[in-house]
Amino acid sequence: MSVLIKPIITEKMTADSELYNRYGFIVDPKANKIQIKEAVESAYGVSVKKVRTMNYGPTRKSRYTKTGIQHGKTNAIKKAIVDVAEGDIIDFYSNL
């Protein structure tokens, strides 16, 4: 099971990383905070102070077409905000 799926690279998360040493990741919905902490430490070689998680449920949508009502939903995701120790830095653009 891969715990880290992808980093969140948005304007808001970039500002948080520069000001507060916080980095965001989309993680496996079944992963807990301890697994997320170990995965970030092993993948990026930093020491993690705190992990905060957010569960987002699926967004349900329905659309009216000629054949009737089409129902669908997006996937449920889990986000993790990771506080890194002072002086440590994660560079997402180093291995492009």
PDB file of N, CA and C in Angstrom:
ATOM      1  N   MET A   1       0.845  -1.179   0.000  1.00  0.00           N
ATOM      2  CA  MET A   1       0.000   0.000   0.000  1.00  0.00           C
ATOM      3  C   MET A   1       0.887   1.239   0.000  1.00  0.00           C
ATOM      4  N   SER A   2       0.706   2.071  -0.975  1.00  0.00           N
ATOM      5  CA  SER A   2       1.435   3.328  -1.040  1.00  0.00           C
ATOM      6  C   SER A   2       0.637   4.378  -0.270  1.00  0.00           C
ATOM      7  N   VAL A   3       1.230   4.918   0.771  1.00  0.00           N
ATOM      8  CA  VAL A   3       0.513   5.852   1.636  1.00  0.00           C
ATOM      9  C   VAL A   3       0.384   7.209   0.960  1.00  0.00           C
ATOM     10  N   LEU A   4       1.486   7.742   0.437  1.00  0.00           N
ATOM     11  CA  LEU A   4       1.453   9.045  -0.218  1.00  0.00           C
ATOM     12  C   LEU A   4       1.052   8.869  -1.676  1.00  0.00           C
ATOM     13  N   ILE A   5      -0.001   9.561  -2.101  1.00  0.00           N
ATOM     14  CA  ILE A   5      -0.429   9.480  -3.495  1.00  0.00           C
ATOM     15  C   ILE A   5       0.221  10.592  -4.306  1.00  0.00           C
ATOM     16  N   LYS A   6       0.034  11.859  -3.884  1.00  0.00           N
ATOM     17  CA  LYS A   6       0.686  12.966  -4.578  1.00  0.00           C
ATOM     18  C   LYS A   6       0.705  14.183  -3.674  1.00  0.00           C
ATOM     19  N   PRO A   7       1.655  15.083  -3.880  1.00  0.00           N
ATOM     20  CA  PRO A   7       1.666  16.324  -3.099  1.00  0.00           C
ATOM     21  C   PRO A   7       0.637  17.310  -3.627  1.00  0.00           C
ATOM     22  N   ILE A   8       0.181  18.179  -2.742  1.00  0.00           N
ATOM     23  CA  ILE A   8      -0.746  19.241  -3.135  1.00  0.00           C
ATOM     24  C   ILE A   8       0.095  20.475  -3.429  1.00  0.00           C
ATOM     25  N   ILE A   9       0.093  20.890  -4.690  1.00  0.00           N
ATOM     26  CA  ILE A   9       0.875  22.058  -5.093  1.00  0.00           C
ATOM     27  C   ILE A   9      -0.100  23.117  -5.578  1.00  0.00           C
ATOM     28  N   THR A  10      -0.540  23.948  -4.652  1.00  0.00           N
ATOM     29  CA  THR A  10      -1.429  25.058  -4.973  1.00  0.00           C
ATOM     30  C   THR A  10      -0.792  26.334  -4.441  1.00  0.00           C
ATOM     31  N   GLU A  11      -1.406  27.444  -4.770  1.00  0.00           N
ATOM     32  CA  GLU A  11      -0.878  28.720  -4.300  1.00  0.00           C
ATOM     33  C   GLU A  11      -0.945  28.812  -2.776  1.00  0.00           C
ATOM     34  N   LYS A  12      -2.030  28.318  -2.208  1.00  0.00           N
ATOM     35  CA  LYS A  12      -2.202  28.364  -0.757  1.00  0.00           C
ATOM     36  C   LYS A  12      -1.193  27.460  -0.036  1.00  0.00           C
ATOM     37  N   MET A  13      -0.983  26.257  -0.542  1.00  0.00           N
ATOM     38  CA  MET A  13      -0.039  25.345   0.108  1.00  0.00           C
ATOM     39  C   MET A  13       1.404  25.803  -0.090  1.00  0.00           C
ATOM     40  N   THR A  14       1.701  26.438  -1.203  1.00  0.00           N
ATOM     41  CA  THR A  14       3.043  26.970  -1.412  1.00  0.00           C
ATOM     42  C   THR A  14       3.333  28.099  -0.429  1.00  0.00           C
ATOM     43  N   ALA A  15       2.342  28.956  -0.180  1.00  0.00           N
ATOM     44  CA  ALA A  15       2.514  30.021   0.810  1.00  0.00           C
ATOM     45  C   ALA A  15       2.686  29.438   2.206  1.00  0.00           C
ATOM     46  N   ASP A  16       1.929  28.392   2.547  1.00  0.00           N
ATOM     47  CA  ASP A  16       2.073  27.739   3.851  1.00  0.00           C
ATOM     48  C   ASP A  16       3.454  27.103   4.003  1.00  0.00           C
ATOM     49  N   SER A  17       3.978  26.526   2.924  1.00  0.00           N
ATOM     50  CA  SER A  17       5.289  25.891   3.023  1.00  0.00           C
ATOM     51  C   SER A  17       6.391  26.923   3.218  1.00  0.00           C
ATOM     52  N   GLU A  18       6.229  28.087   2.604  1.00  0.00           N
ATOM     53  CA  GLU A  18       7.251  29.123   2.770  1.00  0.00           C
ATOM     54  C   GLU A  18       7.177  29.786   4.139  1.00  0.00           C
ATOM     55  N   LEU A  19       5.972  30.009   4.648  1.00  0.00           N
ATOM     56  CA  LEU A  19       5.817  30.731   5.913  1.00  0.00           C
ATOM     57  C   LEU A  19       5.896  29.823   7.141  1.00  0.00           C
ATOM     58  N   TYR A  20       5.230  28.669   7.083  1.00  0.00           N
ATOM     59  CA  TYR A  20       5.056  27.853   8.290  1.00  0.00           C
ATOM     60  C   TYR A  20       5.677  26.468   8.226  1.00  0.00           C
ATOM     61  N   ASN A  21       6.394  26.129   7.158  1.00  0.00           N
ATOM     62  CA  ASN A  21       6.967  24.790   6.980  1.00  0.00           C
ATOM     63  C   ASN A  21       5.883  23.706   7.002  1.00  0.00           C
ATOM     64  N   ARG A  22       4.756  23.950   6.326  1.00  0.00           N
ATOM     65  CA  ARG A  22       3.666  22.983   6.219  1.00  0.00           C
ATOM     66  C   ARG A  22       3.559  22.534   4.772  1.00  0.00           C
ATOM     67  N   TYR A  23       3.399  21.234   4.589  1.00  0.00           N
ATOM     68  CA  TYR A  23       3.283  20.673   3.247  1.00  0.00           C
ATOM     69  C   TYR A  23       2.033  19.809   3.195  1.00  0.00           C
ATOM     70  N   GLY A  24       1.353  19.823   2.059  1.00  0.00           N
ATOM     71  CA  GLY A  24       0.119  19.067   1.898  1.00  0.00           C
ATOM     72  C   GLY A  24       0.291  17.892   0.964  1.00  0.00           C
ATOM     73  N   PHE A  25      -0.377  16.794   1.297  1.00  0.00           N
ATOM     74  CA  PHE A  25      -0.333  15.583   0.486  1.00  0.00           C
ATOM     75  C   PHE A  25      -1.726  14.995   0.393  1.00  0.00           C
ATOM     76  N   ILE A  26      -2.018  14.389  -0.750  1.00  0.00           N
ATOM     77  CA  ILE A  26      -3.192  13.530  -0.850  1.00  0.00           C
ATOM     78  C   ILE A  26      -2.709  12.128  -0.528  1.00  0.00           C
ATOM     79  N   VAL A  27      -3.355  11.499   0.448  1.00  0.00           N
ATOM     80  CA  VAL A  27      -2.882  10.220   0.967  1.00  0.00           C
ATOM     81  C   VAL A  27      -3.967   9.157   0.798  1.00  0.00           C
ATOM     82  N   ASP A  28      -3.593   7.930   1.073  1.00  0.00           N
ATOM     83  CA  ASP A  28      -4.527   6.814   1.025  1.00  0.00           C
ATOM     84  C   ASP A  28      -5.594   7.001   2.106  1.00  0.00           C
ATOM     85  N   PRO A  29      -6.885   6.834   1.779  1.00  0.00           N
ATOM     86  CA  PRO A  29      -7.931   7.064   2.782  1.00  0.00           C
ATOM     87  C   PRO A  29      -7.864   6.147   4.000  1.00  0.00           C
ATOM     88  N   LYS A  30      -7.186   5.015   3.885  1.00  0.00           N
ATOM     89  CA  LYS A  30      -7.099   4.095   5.019  1.00  0.00           C
ATOM     90  C   LYS A  30      -5.865   4.334   5.884  1.00  0.00           C
ATOM     91  N   ALA A  31      -4.993   5.253   5.488  1.00  0.00           N
ATOM     92  CA  ALA A  31      -3.757   5.498   6.234  1.00  0.00           C
ATOM     93  C   ALA A  31      -4.033   6.335   7.472  1.00  0.00           C
ATOM     94  N   ASN A  32      -3.309   6.037   8.562  1.00  0.00           N
ATOM     95  CA  ASN A  32      -3.442   6.842   9.768  1.00  0.00           C
ATOM     96  C   ASN A  32      -2.264   7.803   9.884  1.00  0.00           C
ATOM     97  N   LYS A  33      -2.265   8.632  10.934  1.00  0.00           N
ATOM     98  CA  LYS A  33      -1.259   9.683  11.065  1.00  0.00           C
ATOM     99  C   LYS A  33       0.150   9.126  11.243  1.00  0.00           C
ATOM    100  N   ILE A  34       0.273   8.018  11.923  1.00  0.00           N
ATOM    101  CA  ILE A  34       1.594   7.420  12.156  1.00  0.00           C
ATOM    102  C   ILE A  34       2.180   6.914  10.836  1.00  0.00           C
ATOM    103  N   GLN A  35       1.355   6.275  10.013  1.00  0.00           N
ATOM    104  CA  GLN A  35       1.827   5.789   8.717  1.00  0.00           C
ATOM    105  C   GLN A  35       2.198   6.945   7.796  1.00  0.00           C
ATOM    106  N   ILE A  36       1.427   8.029   7.842  1.00  0.00           N
ATOM    107  CA  ILE A  36       1.729   9.198   7.015  1.00  0.00           C
ATOM    108  C   ILE A  36       3.051   9.818   7.447  1.00  0.00           C
ATOM    109  N   LYS A  37       3.260   9.924   8.754  1.00  0.00           N
ATOM    110  CA  LYS A  37       4.503  10.499   9.273  1.00  0.00           C
ATOM    111  C   LYS A  37       5.710   9.675   8.838  1.00  0.00           C
ATOM    112  N   GLU A  38       5.634   8.349   8.961  1.00  0.00           N
ATOM    113  CA  GLU A  38       6.745   7.491   8.573  1.00  0.00           C
ATOM    114  C   GLU A  38       7.005   7.551   7.062  1.00  0.00           C
ATOM    115  N   ALA A  39       5.936   7.653   6.268  1.00  0.00           N
ATOM    116  CA  ALA A  39       6.101   7.704   4.818  1.00  0.00           C
ATOM    117  C   ALA A  39       6.774   9.001   4.375  1.00  0.00           C
ATOM    118  N   VAL A  40       6.390  10.130   4.974  1.00  0.00           N
ATOM    119  CA  VAL A  40       7.004  11.412   4.607  1.00  0.00           C
ATOM    120  C   VAL A  40       8.465  11.445   5.043  1.00  0.00           C
ATOM    121  N   GLU A  41       8.743  10.942   6.243  1.00  0.00           N
ATOM    122  CA  GLU A  41      10.128  10.939   6.733  1.00  0.00           C
ATOM    123  C   GLU A  41      11.016  10.061   5.868  1.00  0.00           C
ATOM    124  N   SER A  42      10.521   8.908   5.435  1.00  0.00           N
ATOM    125  CA  SER A  42      11.356   8.026   4.622  1.00  0.00           C
ATOM    126  C   SER A  42      11.482   8.529   3.184  1.00  0.00           C
ATOM    127  N   ALA A  43      10.426   9.138   2.640  1.00  0.00           N
ATOM    128  CA  ALA A  43      10.465   9.568   1.245  1.00  0.00           C
ATOM    129  C   ALA A  43      11.293  10.834   1.047  1.00  0.00           C
ATOM    130  N   TYR A  44      11.216  11.769   1.991  1.00  0.00           N
ATOM    131  CA  TYR A  44      11.864  13.063   1.796  1.00  0.00           C
ATOM    132  C   TYR A  44      13.022  13.331   2.750  1.00  0.00           C
ATOM    133  N   GLY A  45      13.265  12.466   3.731  1.00  0.00           N
ATOM    134  CA  GLY A  45      14.399  12.628   4.630  1.00  0.00           C
ATOM    135  C   GLY A  45      14.292  13.825   5.559  1.00  0.00           C
ATOM    136  N   VAL A  46      13.098  14.120   6.038  1.00  0.00           N
ATOM    137  CA  VAL A  46      12.880  15.227   6.970  1.00  0.00           C
ATOM    138  C   VAL A  46      12.285  14.670   8.258  1.00  0.00           C
ATOM    139  N   SER A  47      12.285  15.489   9.314  1.00  0.00           N
ATOM    140  CA  SER A  47      11.635  15.069  10.554  1.00  0.00           C
ATOM    141  C   SER A  47      10.305  15.809  10.681  1.00  0.00           C
ATOM    142  N   VAL A  48       9.250  15.057  10.959  1.00  0.00           N
ATOM    143  CA  VAL A  48       7.886  15.581  10.994  1.00  0.00           C
ATOM    144  C   VAL A  48       7.488  15.876  12.434  1.00  0.00           C
ATOM    145  N   LYS A  49       6.972  17.087  12.671  1.00  0.00           N
ATOM    146  CA  LYS A  49       6.491  17.461  14.008  1.00  0.00           C
ATOM    147  C   LYS A  49       5.045  17.053  14.222  1.00  0.00           C
ATOM    148  N   LYS A  50       4.175  17.368  13.260  1.00  0.00           N
ATOM    149  CA  LYS A  50       2.748  17.143  13.438  1.00  0.00           C
ATOM    150  C   LYS A  50       2.099  16.788  12.109  1.00  0.00           C
ATOM    151  N   VAL A  51       1.065  15.950  12.184  1.00  0.00           N
ATOM    152  CA  VAL A  51       0.291  15.571  11.002  1.00  0.00           C
ATOM    153  C   VAL A  51      -1.179  15.844  11.288  1.00  0.00           C
ATOM    154  N   ARG A  52      -1.822  16.576  10.384  1.00  0.00           N
ATOM    155  CA  ARG A  52      -3.266  16.811  10.478  1.00  0.00           C
ATOM    156  C   ARG A  52      -3.928  16.243   9.238  1.00  0.00           C
ATOM    157  N   THR A  53      -5.057  15.583   9.411  1.00  0.00           N
ATOM    158  CA  THR A  53      -5.727  14.931   8.289  1.00  0.00           C
ATOM    159  C   THR A  53      -7.141  15.471   8.116  1.00  0.00           C
ATOM    160  N   MET A  54      -7.611  15.404   6.866  1.00  0.00           N
ATOM    161  CA  MET A  54      -8.968  15.815   6.516  1.00  0.00           C
ATOM    162  C   MET A  54      -9.552  14.783   5.560  1.00  0.00           C
ATOM    163  N   ASN A  55     -10.736  14.292   5.876  1.00  0.00           N
ATOM    164  CA  ASN A  55     -11.432  13.367   4.990  1.00  0.00           C
ATOM    165  C   ASN A  55     -12.474  14.125   4.188  1.00  0.00           C
ATOM    166  N   TYR A  56     -12.418  13.960   2.869  1.00  0.00           N
ATOM    167  CA  TYR A  56     -13.398  14.566   1.977  1.00  0.00           C
ATOM    168  C   TYR A  56     -14.234  13.461   1.371  1.00  0.00           C
ATOM    169  N   GLY A  57     -15.537  13.550   1.528  1.00  0.00           N
ATOM    170  CA  GLY A  57     -16.437  12.576   0.957  1.00  0.00           C
ATOM    171  C   GLY A  57     -16.630  12.798  -0.529  1.00  0.00           C
ATOM    172  N   PRO A  58     -17.302  11.858  -1.194  1.00  0.00           N
ATOM    173  CA  PRO A  58     -17.509  12.005  -2.634  1.00  0.00           C
ATOM    174  C   PRO A  58     -18.541  13.095  -2.924  1.00  0.00           C
ATOM    175  N   THR A  59     -18.360  13.775  -4.037  1.00  0.00           N
ATOM    176  CA  THR A  59     -19.322  14.765  -4.510  1.00  0.00           C
ATOM    177  C   THR A  59     -20.292  14.064  -5.446  1.00  0.00           C
ATOM    178  N   ARG A  60     -21.568  14.094  -5.108  1.00  0.00           N
ATOM    179  CA  ARG A  60     -22.576  13.416  -5.918  1.00  0.00           C
ATOM    180  C   ARG A  60     -23.203  14.409  -6.895  1.00  0.00           C
ATOM    181  N   LYS A  61     -23.320  13.975  -8.131  1.00  0.00           N
ATOM    182  CA  LYS A  61     -23.890  14.815  -9.173  1.00  0.00           C
ATOM    183  C   LYS A  61     -24.919  14.018  -9.960  1.00  0.00           C
ATOM    184  N   SER A  62     -25.943  14.703 -10.457  1.00  0.00           N
ATOM    185  CA  SER A  62     -26.897  14.063 -11.351  1.00  0.00           C
ATOM    186  C   SER A  62     -27.131  14.982 -12.534  1.00  0.00           C
ATOM    187  N   ARG A  63     -27.386  14.375 -13.672  1.00  0.00           N
ATOM    188  CA  ARG A  63     -27.544  15.156 -14.889  1.00  0.00           C
ATOM    189  C   ARG A  63     -28.728  14.589 -15.662  1.00  0.00           C
ATOM    190  N   TYR A  64     -29.457  15.472 -16.277  1.00  0.00           N
ATOM    191  CA  TYR A  64     -30.649  15.082 -17.029  1.00  0.00           C
ATOM    192  C   TYR A  64     -30.298  14.978 -18.509  1.00  0.00           C
ATOM    193  N   THR A  65     -30.513  13.794 -19.083  1.00  0.00           N
ATOM    194  CA  THR A  65     -30.201  13.563 -20.486  1.00  0.00           C
ATOM    195  C   THR A  65     -31.434  13.008 -21.192  1.00  0.00           C
ATOM    196  N   LYS A  66     -31.281  12.720 -22.483  1.00  0.00           N
ATOM    197  CA  LYS A  66     -32.397  12.146 -23.245  1.00  0.00           C
ATOM    198  C   LYS A  66     -32.811  10.786 -22.700  1.00  0.00           C
ATOM    199  N   THR A  67     -31.818  10.026 -22.228  1.00  0.00           N
ATOM    200  CA  THR A  67     -32.112   8.672 -21.775  1.00  0.00           C
ATOM    201  C   THR A  67     -32.574   8.627 -20.327  1.00  0.00           C
ATOM    202  N   GLY A  68     -32.597   9.759 -19.652  1.00  0.00           N
ATOM    203  CA  GLY A  68     -33.051   9.787 -18.260  1.00  0.00           C
ATOM    204  C   GLY A  68     -32.029  10.456 -17.372  1.00  0.00           C
ATOM    205  N   ILE A  69     -32.165  10.233 -16.097  1.00  0.00           N
ATOM    206  CA  ILE A  69     -31.267  10.856 -15.120  1.00  0.00           C
ATOM    207  C   ILE A  69     -30.026   9.988 -14.967  1.00  0.00           C
ATOM    208  N   GLN A  70     -28.858  10.613 -15.108  1.00  0.00           N
ATOM    209  CA  GLN A  70     -27.580   9.930 -14.910  1.00  0.00           C
ATOM    210  C   GLN A  70     -27.017  10.347 -13.554  1.00  0.00           C
ATOM    211  N   HIS A  71     -26.741   9.384 -12.696  1.00  0.00           N
ATOM    212  CA  HIS A  71     -26.172   9.667 -11.377  1.00  0.00           C
ATOM    213  C   HIS A  71     -24.698   9.281 -11.379  1.00  0.00           C
ATOM    214  N   GLY A  72     -23.892  10.067 -10.672  1.00  0.00           N
ATOM    215  CA  GLY A  72     -22.477   9.756 -10.571  1.00  0.00           C
ATOM    216  C   GLY A  72     -21.883  10.412  -9.350  1.00  0.00           C
ATOM    217  N   LYS A  73     -20.651  10.046  -9.051  1.00  0.00           N
ATOM    218  CA  LYS A  73     -19.960  10.653  -7.919  1.00  0.00           C
ATOM    219  C   LYS A  73     -18.467  10.640  -8.157  1.00  0.00           C
ATOM    220  N   THR A  74     -17.766  11.537  -7.463  1.00  0.00           N
ATOM    221  CA  THR A  74     -16.314  11.558  -7.516  1.00  0.00           C
ATOM    222  C   THR A  74     -15.772  10.652  -6.415  1.00  0.00           C
ATOM    223  N   ASN A  75     -14.485  10.434  -6.411  1.00  0.00           N
ATOM    224  CA  ASN A  75     -13.874   9.585  -5.395  1.00  0.00           C
ATOM    225  C   ASN A  75     -13.710  10.347  -4.084  1.00  0.00           C
ATOM    226  N   ALA A  76     -13.784   9.617  -2.979  1.00  0.00           N
ATOM    227  CA  ALA A  76     -13.488  10.195  -1.675  1.00  0.00           C
ATOM    228  C   ALA A  76     -11.980  10.268  -1.518  1.00  0.00           C
ATOM    229  N   ILE A  77     -11.479  11.378  -0.979  1.00  0.00           N
ATOM    230  CA  ILE A  77     -10.033  11.537  -0.799  1.00  0.00           C
ATOM    231  C   ILE A  77      -9.728  11.926   0.638  1.00  0.00           C
ATOM    232  N   LYS A  78      -8.474  11.784   1.004  1.00  0.00           N
ATOM    233  CA  LYS A  78      -7.981  12.183   2.312  1.00  0.00           C
ATOM    234  C   LYS A  78      -6.765  13.058   2.100  1.00  0.00           C
ATOM    235  N   LYS A  79      -6.765  14.224   2.750  1.00  0.00           N
ATOM    236  CA  LYS A  79      -5.636  15.138   2.668  1.00  0.00           C
ATOM    237  C   LYS A  79      -4.901  15.119   3.997  1.00  0.00           C
ATOM    238  N   ALA A  80      -3.598  15.311   3.931  1.00  0.00           N
ATOM    239  CA  ALA A  80      -2.774  15.402   5.129  1.00  0.00           C
ATOM    240  C   ALA A  80      -1.924  16.661   5.052  1.00  0.00           C
ATOM    241  N   ILE A  81      -1.934  17.448   6.117  1.00  0.00           N
ATOM    242  CA  ILE A  81      -1.080  18.618   6.235  1.00  0.00           C
ATOM    243  C   ILE A  81       0.025  18.242   7.220  1.00  0.00           C
ATOM    244  N   VAL A  82       1.263  18.306   6.765  1.00  0.00           N
ATOM    245  CA  VAL A  82       2.410  17.829   7.538  1.00  0.00           C
ATOM    246  C   VAL A  82       3.258  19.025   7.951  1.00  0.00           C
ATOM    247  N   ASP A  83       3.481  19.183   9.268  1.00  0.00           N
ATOM    248  CA  ASP A  83       4.381  20.205   9.789  1.00  0.00           C
ATOM    249  C   ASP A  83       5.774  19.602   9.900  1.00  0.00           C
ATOM    250  N   VAL A  84       6.741  20.241   9.253  1.00  0.00           N
ATOM    251  CA  VAL A  84       8.117  19.754   9.230  1.00  0.00           C
ATOM    252  C   VAL A  84       8.936  20.550  10.240  1.00  0.00           C
ATOM    253  N   ALA A  85       9.958  19.931  10.824  1.00  0.00           N
ATOM    254  CA  ALA A  85      10.798  20.588  11.817  1.00  0.00           C
ATOM    255  C   ALA A  85      11.493  21.805  11.230  1.00  0.00           C
ATOM    256  N   GLU A  86      11.839  22.731  12.093  1.00  0.00           N
ATOM    257  CA  GLU A  86      12.483  23.978  11.675  1.00  0.00           C
ATOM    258  C   GLU A  86      13.813  23.676  10.996  1.00  0.00           C
ATOM    259  N   GLY A  87      14.032  24.268   9.836  1.00  0.00           N
ATOM    260  CA  GLY A  87      15.267  24.058   9.099  1.00  0.00           C
ATOM    261  C   GLY A  87      15.177  22.989   8.027  1.00  0.00           C
ATOM    262  N   ASP A  88      14.197  22.070   8.137  1.00  0.00           N
ATOM    263  CA  ASP A  88      13.998  21.053   7.102  1.00  0.00           C
ATOM    264  C   ASP A  88      13.128  21.624   5.988  1.00  0.00           C
ATOM    265  N   ILE A  89      13.363  21.151   4.786  1.00  0.00           N
ATOM    266  CA  ILE A  89      12.620  21.653   3.626  1.00  0.00           C
ATOM    267  C   ILE A  89      12.383  20.500   2.662  1.00  0.00           C
ATOM    268  N   ILE A  90      11.205  20.481   2.051  1.00  0.00           N
ATOM    269  CA  ILE A  90      10.871  19.488   1.036  1.00  0.00           C
ATOM    270  C   ILE A  90      10.834  20.206  -0.304  1.00  0.00           C
ATOM    271  N   ASP A  91      11.625  19.716  -1.265  1.00  0.00           N
ATOM    272  CA  ASP A  91      11.655  20.315  -2.594  1.00  0.00           C
ATOM    273  C   ASP A  91      10.951  19.367  -3.562  1.00  0.00           C
ATOM    274  N   PHE A  92       9.732  19.729  -3.962  1.00  0.00           N
ATOM    275  CA  PHE A  92       8.967  18.880  -4.876  1.00  0.00           C
ATOM    276  C   PHE A  92       9.484  18.944  -6.295  1.00  0.00           C
ATOM    277  N   TYR A  93      10.225  19.996  -6.645  1.00  0.00           N
ATOM    278  CA  TYR A  93      10.649  20.194  -8.016  1.00  0.00           C
ATOM    279  C   TYR A  93      12.056  19.683  -8.291  1.00  0.00           C
ATOM    280  N   SER A  94      12.692  19.010  -7.338  1.00  0.00           N
ATOM    281  CA  SER A  94      14.078  18.596  -7.514  1.00  0.00           C
ATOM    282  C   SER A  94      14.220  17.433  -8.501  1.00  0.00           C
ATOM    283  N   ASN A  95      13.231  16.542  -8.579  1.00  0.00           N
ATOM    284  CA  ASN A  95      13.373  15.383  -9.461  1.00  0.00           C
ATOM    285  C   ASN A  95      12.345  15.401 -10.585  1.00  0.00           C
ATOM    286  N   LEU A  96      12.234  16.516 -11.269  1.00  0.00           N
ATOM    287  CA  LEU A  96      11.333  16.599 -12.432  1.00  0.00           C
ATOM    288  C   LEU A  96      12.029  16.097 -13.684  1.00  0.00           C
TER     289      LEU A  96
END
